[in-house]
mmCIF file of N, CA and C in Angstrom:
data_model
loop_
_atom_site.group_PDB
_atom_site.id
_atom_site.type_symbol
_atom_site.label_atom_id
_atom_site.label_comp_id
_atom_site.label_asym_id
_atom_site.label_seq_id
_atom_site.Cartn_x
_atom_site.Cartn_y
_atom_site.Cartn_z
ATOM 1 N N GLU Q 1339 27.358 11.415 -5.041
ATOM 2 C CA GLU Q 1339 27.833 10.858 -3.773
ATOM 3 C C GLU Q 1339 29.342 11.053 -3.673
ATOM 4 N N VAL Q 1340 29.761 11.616 -2.562
ATOM 5 C CA VAL Q 1340 31.195 11.836 -2.342
ATOM 6 C C VAL Q 1340 31.837 10.544 -1.859
ATOM 7 N N GLN Q 1341 32.917 10.172 -2.514
ATOM 8 C CA GLN Q 1341 33.674 8.994 -2.095
ATOM 9 C C GLN Q 1341 35.154 9.299 -2.170
ATOM 10 N N LEU Q 1342 35.904 8.738 -1.227
ATOM 11 C CA LEU Q 1342 37.352 8.863 -1.220
ATOM 12 C C LEU Q 1342 37.950 7.489 -0.976
ATOM 13 N N VAL Q 1343 38.948 7.136 -1.746
ATOM 14 C CA VAL Q 1343 39.587 5.830 -1.628
ATOM 15 C C VAL Q 1343 41.091 6.027 -1.564
ATOM 16 N N GLU Q 1344 41.671 5.610 -0.432
ATOM 17 C CA GLU Q 1344 43.118 5.725 -0.259
ATOM 18 C C GLU Q 1344 43.809 4.443 -0.710
ATOM 19 N N SER Q 1345 45.051 4.587 -1.085
ATOM 20 C CA SER Q 1345 45.889 3.442 -1.389
ATOM 21 C C SER Q 1345 47.347 3.861 -1.229
ATOM 22 N N GLY Q 1346 48.227 2.874 -1.270
ATOM 23 C CA GLY Q 1346 49.656 3.166 -1.231
ATOM 24 C C GLY Q 1346 50.347 2.867 0.077
ATOM 25 N N GLY Q 1347 49.585 2.510 1.091
ATOM 26 C CA GLY Q 1347 50.209 2.166 2.355
ATOM 27 C C GLY Q 1347 50.989 0.867 2.259
ATOM 28 N N GLY Q 1348 51.765 0.587 3.289
ATOM 29 C CA GLY Q 1348 52.545 -0.637 3.299
ATOM 30 C C GLY Q 1348 53.630 -0.592 4.346
ATOM 31 N N LEU Q 1349 54.539 -1.529 4.214
ATOM 32 C CA LEU Q 1349 55.664 -1.654 5.142
ATOM 33 C C LEU Q 1349 56.911 -1.056 4.494
ATOM 34 N N VAL Q 1350 57.590 -0.197 5.233
ATOM 35 C CA VAL Q 1350 58.798 0.442 4.714
ATOM 36 C C VAL Q 1350 59.810 0.560 5.833
ATOM 37 N N GLN Q 1351 61.066 0.520 5.487
ATOM 38 C CA GLN Q 1351 62.114 0.664 6.492
ATOM 39 C C GLN Q 1351 62.282 2.135 6.863
ATOM 40 N N ALA Q 1352 62.753 2.356 8.067
ATOM 41 C CA ALA Q 1352 63.019 3.720 8.517
ATOM 42 C C ALA Q 1352 63.971 4.407 7.548
ATOM 43 N N GLY Q 1353 63.658 5.640 7.251
ATOM 44 C CA GLY Q 1353 64.434 6.399 6.285
ATOM 45 C C GLY Q 1353 63.908 6.297 4.870
ATOM 46 N N GLY Q 1354 62.984 5.378 4.645
ATOM 47 C CA GLY Q 1354 62.440 5.167 3.321
ATOM 48 C C GLY Q 1354 61.297 6.110 2.990
ATOM 49 N N SER Q 1355 60.680 5.837 1.849
ATOM 50 C CA SER Q 1355 59.619 6.699 1.332
ATOM 51 C C SER Q 1355 58.405 5.890 0.897
ATOM 52 N N LEU Q 1356 57.266 6.536 0.951
ATOM 53 C CA LEU Q 1356 56.023 5.992 0.422
ATOM 54 C C LEU Q 1356 55.214 7.137 -0.155
ATOM 55 N N THR Q 1357 54.382 6.824 -1.128
ATOM 56 C CA THR Q 1357 53.440 7.807 -1.652
ATOM 57 C C THR Q 1357 52.026 7.260 -1.516
ATOM 58 N N LEU Q 1358 51.208 7.968 -0.778
ATOM 59 C CA LEU Q 1358 49.807 7.606 -0.629
ATOM 60 C C LEU Q 1358 48.986 8.327 -1.690
ATOM 61 N N SER Q 1359 47.926 7.690 -2.137
ATOM 62 C CA SER Q 1359 47.012 8.285 -3.111
ATOM 63 C C SER Q 1359 45.605 8.311 -2.539
ATOM 64 N N CYS Q 1360 44.876 9.340 -2.888
ATOM 65 C CA CYS Q 1360 43.473 9.465 -2.508
ATOM 66 C C CYS Q 1360 42.691 9.830 -3.762
ATOM 67 N N VAL Q 1361 41.924 8.888 -4.262
ATOM 68 C CA VAL Q 1361 41.088 9.133 -5.432
ATOM 69 C C VAL Q 1361 39.707 9.539 -4.957
ATOM 70 N N PHE Q 1362 39.213 10.660 -5.456
ATOM 71 C CA PHE Q 1362 37.923 11.143 -4.991
ATOM 72 C C PHE Q 1362 36.935 11.255 -6.144
ATOM 73 N N THR Q 1363 35.661 11.089 -5.803
ATOM 74 C CA THR Q 1363 34.570 11.264 -6.749
ATOM 75 C C THR Q 1363 33.447 12.017 -6.063
ATOM 76 N N GLY Q 1364 32.577 12.628 -6.855
ATOM 77 C CA GLY Q 1364 31.406 13.294 -6.318
ATOM 78 C C GLY Q 1364 31.566 14.764 -6.035
ATOM 79 N N PHE Q 1365 32.745 15.306 -6.295
ATOM 80 C CA PHE Q 1365 32.922 16.748 -6.124
ATOM 81 C C PHE Q 1365 34.095 17.204 -6.993
ATOM 82 N N THR Q 1366 34.187 18.492 -7.140
ATOM 83 C CA THR Q 1366 35.297 19.041 -7.899
ATOM 84 C C THR Q 1366 36.348 19.582 -6.947
ATOM 85 N N PHE Q 1367 37.581 19.463 -7.359
ATOM 86 C CA PHE Q 1367 38.695 19.824 -6.498
ATOM 87 C C PHE Q 1367 38.632 21.285 -6.090
ATOM 88 N N GLU Q 1368 38.118 22.127 -6.952
ATOM 89 C CA GLU Q 1368 38.103 23.568 -6.673
ATOM 90 C C GLU Q 1368 37.123 23.940 -5.569
ATOM 91 N N ASP Q 1369 36.216 23.038 -5.212
ATOM 92 C CA ASP Q 1369 35.183 23.361 -4.226
ATOM 93 C C ASP Q 1369 35.428 22.763 -2.852
ATOM 94 N N TYR Q 1370 36.369 21.813 -2.752
ATOM 95 C CA TYR Q 1370 36.558 21.079 -1.518
ATOM 96 C C TYR Q 1370 38.004 21.168 -1.047
ATOM 97 N N ALA Q 1371 38.162 21.374 0.241
ATOM 98 C CA ALA Q 1371 39.471 21.172 0.856
ATOM 99 C C ALA Q 1371 39.679 19.668 1.047
ATOM 100 N N ILE Q 1372 40.899 19.234 0.848
ATOM 101 C CA ILE Q 1372 41.224 17.810 0.995
ATOM 102 C C ILE Q 1372 42.408 17.697 1.946
ATOM 103 N N ALA Q 1373 42.297 16.766 2.863
ATOM 104 C CA ALA Q 1373 43.323 16.648 3.897
ATOM 105 C C ALA Q 1373 43.707 15.198 4.135
ATOM 106 N N TRP Q 1374 44.902 15.042 4.653
ATOM 107 C CA TRP Q 1374 45.377 13.746 5.135
ATOM 108 C C TRP Q 1374 45.469 13.802 6.660
ATOM 109 N N PHE Q 1375 44.919 12.777 7.297
ATOM 110 C CA PHE Q 1375 45.018 12.617 8.738
ATOM 111 C C PHE Q 1375 45.651 11.257 9.020
ATOM 112 N N ARG Q 1376 46.136 11.115 10.231
ATOM 113 C CA ARG Q 1376 46.620 9.809 10.651
ATOM 114 C C ARG Q 1376 46.205 9.562 12.081
ATOM 115 N N GLN Q 1377 46.122 8.287 12.411
ATOM 116 C CA GLN Q 1377 45.657 7.920 13.744
ATOM 117 C C GLN Q 1377 46.245 6.595 14.158
ATOM 118 N N ALA Q 1378 46.781 6.570 15.356
ATOM 119 C CA ALA Q 1378 47.254 5.339 15.971
ATOM 120 C C ALA Q 1378 46.195 4.859 16.954
ATOM 121 N N PRO Q 1379 46.163 3.571 17.246
ATOM 122 C CA PRO Q 1379 45.170 3.052 18.191
ATOM 123 C C PRO Q 1379 45.227 3.777 19.526
ATOM 124 N N GLY Q 1380 44.089 4.218 19.994
ATOM 125 C CA GLY Q 1380 44.024 4.878 21.282
ATOM 126 C C GLY Q 1380 44.426 6.331 21.285
ATOM 127 N N LYS Q 1381 44.757 6.863 20.118
ATOM 128 C CA LYS Q 1381 45.181 8.253 20.031
ATOM 129 C C LYS Q 1381 44.204 9.052 19.181
ATOM 130 N N GLU Q 1382 44.275 10.366 19.327
ATOM 131 C CA GLU Q 1382 43.430 11.239 18.523
ATOM 132 C C GLU Q 1382 43.936 11.292 17.081
ATOM 133 N N ARG Q 1383 42.985 11.558 16.196
ATOM 134 C CA ARG Q 1383 43.347 11.700 14.790
ATOM 135 C C ARG Q 1383 44.136 13.001 14.606
ATOM 136 N N GLU Q 1384 45.257 12.906 13.925
ATOM 137 C CA GLU Q 1384 46.179 14.036 13.766
ATOM 138 C C GLU Q 1384 46.168 14.539 12.330
ATOM 139 N N GLY Q 1385 46.056 15.843 12.162
ATOM 140 C CA GLY Q 1385 46.122 16.433 10.840
ATOM 141 C C GLY Q 1385 47.545 16.405 10.324
ATOM 142 N N VAL Q 1386 47.767 15.801 9.171
ATOM 143 C CA VAL Q 1386 49.097 15.673 8.598
ATOM 144 C C VAL Q 1386 49.347 16.771 7.579
ATOM 145 N N SER Q 1387 48.419 16.881 6.629
ATOM 146 C CA SER Q 1387 48.593 17.856 5.560
ATOM 147 C C SER Q 1387 47.253 18.097 4.894
ATOM 148 N N CYS Q 1388 47.120 19.236 4.242
ATOM 149 C CA CYS Q 1388 45.874 19.520 3.546
ATOM 150 C C CYS Q 1388 46.103 20.509 2.410
ATOM 151 N N ILE Q 1389 45.191 20.496 1.479
ATOM 152 C CA ILE Q 1389 45.168 21.472 0.386
ATOM 153 C C ILE Q 1389 43.855 22.216 0.453
ATOM 154 N N ASP Q 1390 43.937 23.526 0.512
ATOM 155 C CA ASP Q 1390 42.748 24.360 0.546
ATOM 156 C C ASP Q 1390 42.209 24.514 -0.880
ATOM 157 N N VAL Q 1391 41.017 25.078 -1.000
ATOM 158 C CA VAL Q 1391 40.378 25.207 -2.307
ATOM 159 C C VAL Q 1391 41.175 26.088 -3.261
ATOM 160 N N ASP Q 1392 42.018 26.963 -2.725
ATOM 161 C CA ASP Q 1392 42.822 27.820 -3.594
ATOM 162 C C ASP Q 1392 44.173 27.196 -3.923
ATOM 163 N N GLY Q 1393 44.364 25.937 -3.501
ATOM 164 C CA GLY Q 1393 45.601 25.235 -3.819
ATOM 165 C C GLY Q 1393 46.706 25.398 -2.801
ATOM 166 N N THR Q 1394 46.474 26.196 -1.781
ATOM 167 C CA THR Q 1394 47.489 26.368 -0.743
ATOM 168 C C THR Q 1394 47.591 25.108 0.095
ATOM 169 N N SER Q 1395 48.807 24.705 0.388
ATOM 170 C CA SER Q 1395 49.018 23.489 1.180
ATOM 171 C C SER Q 1395 49.521 23.825 2.577
ATOM 172 N N TYR Q 1396 49.192 22.961 3.509
ATOM 173 C CA TYR Q 1396 49.570 23.133 4.907
ATOM 174 C C TYR Q 1396 50.075 21.801 5.448
ATOM 175 N N TYR Q 1397 50.948 21.890 6.444
ATOM 176 C CA TYR Q 1397 51.544 20.690 7.016
ATOM 177 C C TYR Q 1397 51.589 20.772 8.529
ATOM 178 N N GLY Q 1398 51.452 19.593 9.145
ATOM 179 C CA GLY Q 1398 51.664 19.531 10.576
ATOM 180 C C GLY Q 1398 53.144 19.670 10.889
ATOM 181 N N ASP Q 1399 53.449 20.139 12.074
ATOM 182 C CA ASP Q 1399 54.838 20.395 12.441
ATOM 183 C C ASP Q 1399 55.696 19.137 12.364
ATOM 184 N N SER Q 1400 55.109 17.992 12.675
ATOM 185 C CA SER Q 1400 55.886 16.754 12.727
ATOM 186 C C SER Q 1400 56.282 16.230 11.353
ATOM 187 N N VAL Q 1401 55.680 16.769 10.295
ATOM 188 C CA VAL Q 1401 55.974 16.254 8.950
ATOM 189 C C VAL Q 1401 56.544 17.315 8.020
ATOM 190 N N LYS Q 1402 56.633 18.549 8.476
ATOM 191 C CA LYS Q 1402 57.164 19.608 7.629
ATOM 192 C C LYS Q 1402 58.567 19.268 7.155
ATOM 193 N N GLY Q 1403 58.789 19.472 5.869
ATOM 194 C CA GLY Q 1403 60.097 19.186 5.296
ATOM 195 C C GLY Q 1403 60.273 17.741 4.873
ATOM 196 N N ARG Q 1404 59.353 16.863 5.275
ATOM 197 C CA ARG Q 1404 59.460 15.444 4.911
ATOM 198 C C ARG Q 1404 58.313 14.988 4.024
ATOM 199 N N PHE Q 1405 57.141 15.533 4.234
ATOM 200 C CA PHE Q 1405 55.951 15.132 3.479
ATOM 201 C C PHE Q 1405 55.567 16.242 2.505
ATOM 202 N N THR Q 1406 55.026 15.838 1.365
ATOM 203 C CA THR Q 1406 54.559 16.794 0.365
ATOM 204 C C THR Q 1406 53.193 16.363 -0.147
ATOM 205 N N ILE Q 1407 52.242 17.269 -0.103
ATOM 206 C CA ILE Q 1407 50.910 16.998 -0.647
ATOM 207 C C ILE Q 1407 50.814 17.613 -2.030
ATOM 208 N N SER Q 1408 50.176 16.892 -2.940
ATOM 209 C CA SER Q 1408 50.009 17.396 -4.297
ATOM 210 C C SER Q 1408 48.726 16.832 -4.873
ATOM 211 N N SER Q 1409 48.333 17.362 -6.018
ATOM 212 C CA SER Q 1409 47.088 16.905 -6.631
ATOM 213 C C SER Q 1409 47.244 16.782 -8.126
ATOM 214 N N ASP Q 1410 46.452 15.895 -8.690
ATOM 215 C CA ASP Q 1410 46.338 15.754 -10.133
ATOM 216 C C ASP Q 1410 44.858 15.882 -10.446
ATOM 217 N N ASN Q 1411 44.451 17.073 -10.863
ATOM 218 C CA ASN Q 1411 43.027 17.321 -11.063
ATOM 219 C C ASN Q 1411 42.437 16.432 -12.149
ATOM 220 N N ALA Q 1412 43.214 16.143 -13.159
ATOM 221 C CA ALA Q 1412 42.713 15.307 -14.253
ATOM 222 C C ALA Q 1412 42.400 13.891 -13.790
ATOM 223 N N LYS Q 1413 43.104 13.457 -12.759
ATOM 224 C CA LYS Q 1413 42.889 12.105 -12.229
ATOM 225 C C LYS Q 1413 42.052 12.104 -10.956
ATOM 226 N N ASN Q 1414 41.579 13.283 -10.539
ATOM 227 C CA ASN Q 1414 40.810 13.378 -9.275
ATOM 228 C C ASN Q 1414 41.562 12.683 -8.135
ATOM 229 N N THR Q 1415 42.820 12.997 -8.014
ATOM 230 C CA THR Q 1415 43.665 12.316 -7.041
ATOM 231 C C THR Q 1415 44.528 13.310 -6.274
ATOM 232 N N VAL Q 1416 44.623 13.085 -4.993
ATOM 233 C CA VAL Q 1416 45.535 13.829 -4.137
ATOM 234 C C VAL Q 1416 46.579 12.851 -3.612
ATOM 235 N N TYR Q 1417 47.819 13.280 -3.611
ATOM 236 C CA TYR Q 1417 48.921 12.422 -3.192
ATOM 237 C C TYR Q 1417 49.554 12.951 -1.917
ATOM 238 N N LEU Q 1418 50.148 12.045 -1.168
ATOM 239 C CA LEU Q 1418 50.967 12.431 -0.030
ATOM 240 C C LEU Q 1418 52.297 11.698 -0.173
ATOM 241 N N GLN Q 1419 53.310 12.438 -0.590
ATOM 242 C CA GLN Q 1419 54.647 11.883 -0.705
ATOM 243 C C GLN Q 1419 55.308 11.969 0.659
ATOM 244 N N MET Q 1420 55.749 10.840 1.171
ATOM 245 C CA MET Q 1420 56.324 10.788 2.508
ATOM 246 C C MET Q 1420 57.765 10.314 2.421
ATOM 247 N N ASN Q 1421 58.683 11.155 2.836
ATOM 248 C CA ASN Q 1421 60.107 10.837 2.815
ATOM 249 C C ASN Q 1421 60.665 10.833 4.239
ATOM 250 N N GLY Q 1422 61.804 10.217 4.411
ATOM 251 C CA GLY Q 1422 62.441 10.215 5.720
ATOM 252 C C GLY Q 1422 61.573 9.636 6.804
ATOM 253 N N LEU Q 1423 60.899 8.540 6.489
ATOM 254 C CA LEU Q 1423 59.936 7.970 7.437
ATOM 255 C C LEU Q 1423 60.631 7.418 8.679
ATOM 256 N N THR Q 1424 59.982 7.588 9.809
ATOM 257 C CA THR Q 1424 60.445 7.043 11.077
ATOM 258 C C THR Q 1424 59.342 6.179 11.668
ATOM 259 N N ASP Q 1425 59.667 5.459 12.731
ATOM 260 C CA ASP Q 1425 58.652 4.593 13.330
ATOM 261 C C ASP Q 1425 57.509 5.415 13.915
ATOM 262 N N GLU Q 1426 57.750 6.687 14.184
ATOM 263 C CA GLU Q 1426 56.680 7.542 14.695
ATOM 264 C C GLU Q 1426 55.656 7.875 13.614
ATOM 265 N N ASP Q 1427 55.962 7.567 12.371
ATOM 266 C CA ASP Q 1427 55.002 7.789 11.291
ATOM 267 C C ASP Q 1427 54.095 6.581 11.077
ATOM 268 N N THR Q 1428 54.321 5.518 11.825
ATOM 269 C CA THR Q 1428 53.463 4.335 11.724
ATOM 270 C C THR Q 1428 52.070 4.669 12.218
ATOM 271 N N ASP Q 1429 51.102 4.552 11.337
ATOM 272 C CA ASP Q 1429 49.726 4.934 11.665
ATOM 273 C C ASP Q 1429 48.806 4.448 10.546
ATOM 274 N N ASP Q 1430 47.517 4.564 10.789
ATOM 275 C CA ASP Q 1430 46.535 4.482 9.721
ATOM 276 C C ASP Q 1430 46.341 5.891 9.167
ATOM 277 N N TYR Q 1431 46.422 6.017 7.857
ATOM 278 C CA TYR Q 1431 46.315 7.319 7.207
ATOM 279 C C TYR Q 1431 44.975 7.409 6.482
ATOM 280 N N TYR Q 1432 44.315 8.542 6.673
ATOM 281 C CA TYR Q 1432 42.990 8.761 6.110
ATOM 282 C C TYR Q 1432 42.968 10.021 5.263
ATOM 283 N N CYS Q 1433 42.213 9.959 4.207
ATOM 284 C CA CYS Q 1433 41.949 11.107 3.357
ATOM 285 C C CYS Q 1433 40.554 11.638 3.716
ATOM 286 N N ALA Q 1434 40.430 12.957 3.784
ATOM 287 C CA ALA Q 1434 39.147 13.568 4.111
ATOM 288 C C ALA Q 1434 38.906 14.767 3.217
ATOM 289 N N ALA Q 1435 37.633 15.100 3.025
ATOM 290 C CA ALA Q 1435 37.287 16.239 2.172
ATOM 291 C C ALA Q 1435 36.001 16.878 2.649
ATOM 292 N N ASP Q 1436 35.879 18.143 2.383
ATOM 293 C CA ASP Q 1436 34.629 18.847 2.652
ATOM 294 C C ASP Q 1436 34.701 20.234 2.040
ATOM 295 N N SER Q 1437 33.545 20.834 1.872
ATOM 296 C CA SER Q 1437 33.465 22.197 1.368
ATOM 297 C C SER Q 1437 33.310 23.159 2.536
ATOM 298 N N GLY Q 1438 33.698 24.378 2.322
ATOM 299 C CA GLY Q 1438 33.482 25.410 3.331
ATOM 300 C C GLY Q 1438 34.348 25.292 4.563
ATOM 301 N N VAL Q 1439 35.464 24.590 4.465
ATOM 302 C CA VAL Q 1439 36.364 24.465 5.623
ATOM 303 C C VAL Q 1439 37.193 25.749 5.722
ATOM 304 N N ILE Q 1440 37.078 26.424 6.833
ATOM 305 C CA ILE Q 1440 37.821 27.671 6.977
ATOM 306 C C ILE Q 1440 39.272 27.388 7.332
ATOM 307 N N LEU Q 1441 40.123 28.374 7.109
ATOM 308 C CA LEU Q 1441 41.565 28.197 7.242
ATOM 309 C C LEU Q 1441 41.951 27.631 8.601
ATOM 310 N N SER Q 1442 41.376 28.166 9.650
ATOM 311 C CA SER Q 1442 41.769 27.749 10.998
ATOM 312 C C SER Q 1442 41.353 26.327 11.325
ATOM 313 N N GLN Q 1443 40.489 25.748 10.510
ATOM 314 C CA GLN Q 1443 39.963 24.408 10.785
ATOM 315 C C GLN Q 1443 40.480 23.349 9.827
ATOM 316 N N LEU Q 1444 41.404 23.711 8.955
ATOM 317 C CA LEU Q 1444 41.831 22.774 7.918
ATOM 318 C C LEU Q 1444 42.424 21.491 8.481
ATOM 319 N N ARG Q 1445 43.069 21.565 9.649
ATOM 320 C CA ARG Q 1445 43.662 20.358 10.217
ATOM 321 C C ARG Q 1445 42.853 19.830 11.397
ATOM 322 N N ASN Q 1446 41.596 20.213 11.455
ATOM 323 C CA ASN Q 1446 40.678 19.714 12.483
ATOM 324 C C ASN Q 1446 39.819 18.617 11.874
ATOM 325 N N PRO Q 1447 39.941 17.383 12.335
ATOM 326 C CA PRO Q 1447 39.157 16.298 11.727
ATOM 327 C C PRO Q 1447 37.657 16.526 11.814
ATOM 328 N N GLY Q 1448 37.202 17.268 12.819
ATOM 329 C CA GLY Q 1448 35.777 17.538 12.968
ATOM 330 C C GLY Q 1448 35.206 18.429 11.887
ATOM 331 N N ALA Q 1449 36.077 19.059 11.109
ATOM 332 C CA ALA Q 1449 35.609 19.953 10.052
ATOM 333 C C ALA Q 1449 35.260 19.208 8.771
ATOM 334 N N TYR Q 1450 35.516 17.905 8.730
ATOM 335 C CA TYR Q 1450 35.336 17.132 7.500
ATOM 336 C C TYR Q 1450 34.237 16.091 7.678
ATOM 337 N N ASP Q 1451 33.342 16.040 6.714
ATOM 338 C CA ASP Q 1451 32.250 15.060 6.742
ATOM 339 C C ASP Q 1451 32.548 13.813 5.925
ATOM 340 N N TYR Q 1452 33.483 13.901 5.006
ATOM 341 C CA TYR Q 1452 33.713 12.797 4.076
ATOM 342 C C TYR Q 1452 35.099 12.206 4.301
ATOM 343 N N TRP Q 1453 35.125 10.875 4.459
ATOM 344 C CA TRP Q 1453 36.364 10.185 4.816
ATOM 345 C C TRP Q 1453 36.533 8.933 3.969
ATOM 346 N N GLY Q 1454 37.780 8.598 3.691
ATOM 347 C CA GLY Q 1454 38.080 7.312 3.103
ATOM 348 C C GLY Q 1454 38.193 6.250 4.175
ATOM 349 N N GLN Q 1455 38.501 5.028 3.738
ATOM 350 C CA GLN Q 1455 38.547 3.899 4.663
ATOM 351 C C GLN Q 1455 39.893 3.775 5.362
ATOM 352 N N GLY Q 1456 40.894 4.493 4.864
ATOM 353 C CA GLY Q 1456 42.214 4.470 5.484
ATOM 354 C C GLY Q 1456 43.155 3.490 4.819
ATOM 355 N N THR Q 1457 44.434 3.768 4.980
ATOM 356 C CA THR Q 1457 45.485 2.874 4.498
ATOM 357 C C THR Q 1457 46.575 2.831 5.545
ATOM 358 N N ARG Q 1458 47.109 1.653 5.793
ATOM 359 C CA ARG Q 1458 48.030 1.445 6.889
ATOM 360 C C ARG Q 1458 49.469 1.677 6.438
ATOM 361 N N VAL Q 1459 50.197 2.470 7.197
ATOM 362 C CA VAL Q 1459 51.629 2.684 6.972
ATOM 363 C C VAL Q 1459 52.379 2.156 8.181
ATOM 364 N N THR Q 1460 53.308 1.247 7.930
ATOM 365 C CA THR Q 1460 54.130 0.679 8.994
ATOM 366 C C THR Q 1460 55.596 0.917 8.668
ATOM 367 N N VAL Q 1461 56.289 1.574 9.581
ATOM 368 C CA VAL Q 1461 57.708 1.870 9.396
ATOM 369 C C VAL Q 1461 58.499 1.008 10.366
ATOM 370 N N SER Q 1462 59.386 0.215 9.824
ATOM 371 C CA SER Q 1462 60.211 -0.662 10.661
ATOM 372 C C SER Q 1462 61.567 -0.013 10.913
ATOM 373 N N SER Q 1463 62.012 -0.106 12.153
ATOM 374 C CA SER Q 1463 63.294 0.523 12.514
ATOM 375 C C SER Q 1463 64.406 -0.507 12.568
#
């Protein structure tokens, strides 16, 4: 059974940093693309960052240069290091995974069948 559990969200001041973690079970990292999405109430889910099965990482334009995705295969964990946070980064953040996600769909939430419960990030200005 595939499971993903996020943690690390919280309240941070603008300009600060947070690191989110996504612990996964039920699959091997080499077979699944793993992505971070975020969503504000009433808005569409936005692709933040993802790691493809070959280890290549991708970022949304709004977070390039500020966020870094990484993985620790031994711990079955994917991280999202977030620096230079602004109030526009306030959202619920979700980890997602699936196999067979093609390159053009990596930041499309519809391409993923497996989701965590989310973790809340609040940036105060």
